[in-house]
Amino acid sequence: MRRVAEACGDEAEILALSVARFVAAGYMTGDIACWDAAFNGAEELLGSHEGGQFVAGMVGIVRALRVEREGDWAFMPASCCRLTGHECALVALIGRGRRGAWDEVAQDAAALAGRAAPRLAAAVRAAAGTIDAAAVRLAPSCPRPKILH
């Protein structure tokens, strides 16, 4: 299993994954505390307005996944440092959306859903700007050093 730091391109994608995990857990358990945790974390980092918009965008993505995906979706708890294959695909999909690669978003959304997934592609498109805005707010004051292997 890949690690979050390897799969996510920046802090905004890490937050997006965490929020998606909380939202998915809320759907799975029916416990509103999971969604509250998503809002609390995003609002703490981005403020109440931007945090709320961020969570709303991720709710749209997870809801589209639930509607369009054939079969179950495997996810880890929000605090886990590892990703499932489905989560890796979701992070990659969000990254392509942030780069504006809309043809690839449509293809990858369909691959993740197991069929055509126009709602998922539209949800990624709708959330991309909010995630990019969060990236600017969450960027460290000095860049992370590159690790050479």
Coordinates of C-alpha atoms in Angstrom, one line a residue:
M1 CA 0.0 0.0 0.0
R2 CA 1.2 3.5 -0.9
R3 CA 1.8 6.1 1.8
V4 CA -0.3 9.3 1.8
A5 CA 2.8 11.5 1.4
E6 CA 3.8 9.5 -1.7
A7 CA 0.4 9.7 -3.4
C8 CA -0.7 13.2 -2.6
G9 CA 1.0 16.1 -4.4
D10 CA 0.5 18.7 -1.7
E11 CA -1.2 19.5 1.6
A12 CA -4.5 20.3 -0.2
E13 CA -4.7 16.7 -1.6
I14 CA -3.9 15.3 1.8
L15 CA -6.8 17.3 3.2
A16 CA -9.0 16.2 0.4
L17 CA -8.3 12.6 1.1
S18 CA -8.9 13.1 4.8
V19 CA -12.2 14.8 4.2
A20 CA -13.2 12.1 1.7
R21 CA -12.5 9.5 4.3
F22 CA -14.6 11.2 7.0
V23 CA -17.4 11.7 4.5
A24 CA -17.3 8.1 3.4
A25 CA -17.2 6.9 7.1
G26 CA -20.3 9.1 7.8
Y27 CA -22.1 7.5 4.9
M28 CA -21.1 4.0 6.0
T29 CA -22.0 4.5 9.7
G30 CA -24.7 7.1 9.5
D31 CA -22.9 9.0 12.2
I32 CA -23.0 12.8 11.7
A33 CA -19.9 13.1 13.9
C34 CA -17.8 11.9 10.9
W35 CA -19.0 14.8 8.8
D36 CA -18.5 17.2 11.8
A37 CA -14.9 16.0 12.0
A38 CA -14.5 16.7 8.2
F39 CA -15.8 20.2 8.7
N40 CA -13.9 20.8 11.9
G41 CA -10.6 19.9 10.3
A42 CA -11.1 21.8 7.1
E43 CA -12.4 24.9 9.0
E44 CA -9.4 24.8 11.4
L45 CA -7.0 24.9 8.4
L46 CA -8.9 27.1 6.0
G47 CA -11.4 29.1 8.0
S48 CA -15.1 28.6 8.3
H49 CA -16.1 29.9 4.8
E50 CA -13.3 28.2 2.7
G51 CA -13.4 25.1 4.9
G52 CA -17.1 24.7 4.3
Q53 CA -16.7 25.1 0.6
F54 CA -13.8 22.6 0.6
V55 CA -15.9 20.0 2.4
A56 CA -18.9 20.6 0.2
G57 CA -16.7 19.9 -2.9
M58 CA -15.5 16.7 -1.4
V59 CA -19.0 15.7 -0.4
G60 CA -20.0 16.2 -4.1
I61 CA -17.1 13.9 -5.2
V62 CA -17.9 11.1 -2.6
R63 CA -21.6 11.3 -3.3
A64 CA -21.0 11.0 -7.1
L65 CA -18.8 8.0 -6.3
R66 CA -21.6 6.4 -4.3
V67 CA -24.1 7.0 -7.1
E68 CA -22.0 6.0 -10.1
R69 CA -19.6 3.4 -8.8
E70 CA -20.3 -0.3 -9.4
G71 CA -19.3 -2.2 -6.3
D72 CA -17.9 -1.2 -3.0
W73 CA -15.3 1.5 -2.5
A74 CA -12.4 0.7 0.0
F75 CA -11.1 3.5 2.1
M76 CA -8.9 3.7 5.2
P77 CA -9.6 5.7 8.4
A78 CA -8.9 9.4 8.1
S79 CA -5.7 9.3 10.2
C80 CA -4.2 6.3 8.4
C81 CA -0.9 7.0 6.5
R82 CA -1.6 4.3 3.9
L83 CA -4.0 4.4 0.9
T84 CA -6.1 1.7 -0.7
G85 CA -6.0 1.3 -4.5
H86 CA -9.3 3.1 -4.7
E87 CA -8.0 6.1 -2.8
C88 CA -4.9 6.2 -5.0
A89 CA -7.1 6.4 -8.0
L90 CA -9.2 9.1 -6.4
V91 CA -6.2 11.2 -5.5
A92 CA -4.9 10.8 -9.1
L93 CA -8.3 11.8 -10.4
I94 CA -8.3 14.9 -8.3
G95 CA -4.8 15.8 -9.4
R96 CA -5.8 15.5 -13.1
G97 CA -8.8 17.8 -12.4
R98 CA -6.6 20.3 -10.7
R99 CA -4.4 20.3 -13.9
G100 CA -7.5 20.8 -16.1
A101 CA -6.9 17.5 -17.9
W102 CA -10.7 17.0 -18.5
D103 CA -10.5 14.2 -21.0
E104 CA -8.3 12.2 -18.6
V105 CA -10.7 13.1 -15.7
A106 CA -13.6 11.6 -17.7
Q107 CA -11.6 8.5 -18.5
D108 CA -10.3 8.1 -15.0
A109 CA -13.7 8.7 -13.4
A110 CA -15.2 6.0 -15.6
A111 CA -12.4 3.6 -14.6
L112 CA -12.9 4.3 -10.9
A113 CA -16.6 3.9 -11.2
G114 CA -16.5 0.9 -13.5
R115 CA -18.8 2.6 -16.0
A116 CA -19.4 6.1 -17.5
A117 CA -19.3 8.5 -14.6
P118 CA -20.2 12.0 -15.8
R119 CA -21.4 13.0 -12.4
L120 CA -18.1 12.1 -10.8
A121 CA -16.2 14.0 -13.5
A122 CA -18.4 17.0 -13.0
A123 CA -17.9 16.9 -9.2
V124 CA -14.1 16.8 -9.7
R125 CA -14.3 19.8 -12.1
A126 CA -16.5 21.7 -9.5
A127 CA -14.1 21.0 -6.6
A128 CA -10.8 21.6 -8.5
G129 CA -10.7 25.4 -8.0
T130 CA -11.5 25.1 -4.3
I131 CA -8.8 22.5 -3.8
D132 CA -6.3 24.7 -5.7
A133 CA -7.3 27.7 -3.5
A134 CA -6.7 25.6 -0.4
A135 CA -3.3 24.6 -1.7
V136 CA -2.2 28.2 -1.8
R137 CA -3.4 28.7 1.8
L138 CA -1.8 25.4 3.0
A139 CA 1.6 25.8 1.2
P140 CA 4.5 25.8 3.6
S141 CA 6.5 29.0 3.8
C142 CA 9.5 27.1 2.5
P143 CA 9.3 24.1 0.1
R144 CA 9.9 20.6 1.3
P145 CA 13.3 19.3 0.4
K146 CA 13.4 16.7 -2.3
I147 CA 14.5 13.3 -1.2
L148 CA 17.0 11.7 -3.5
H149 CA 16.9 7.9 -3.8

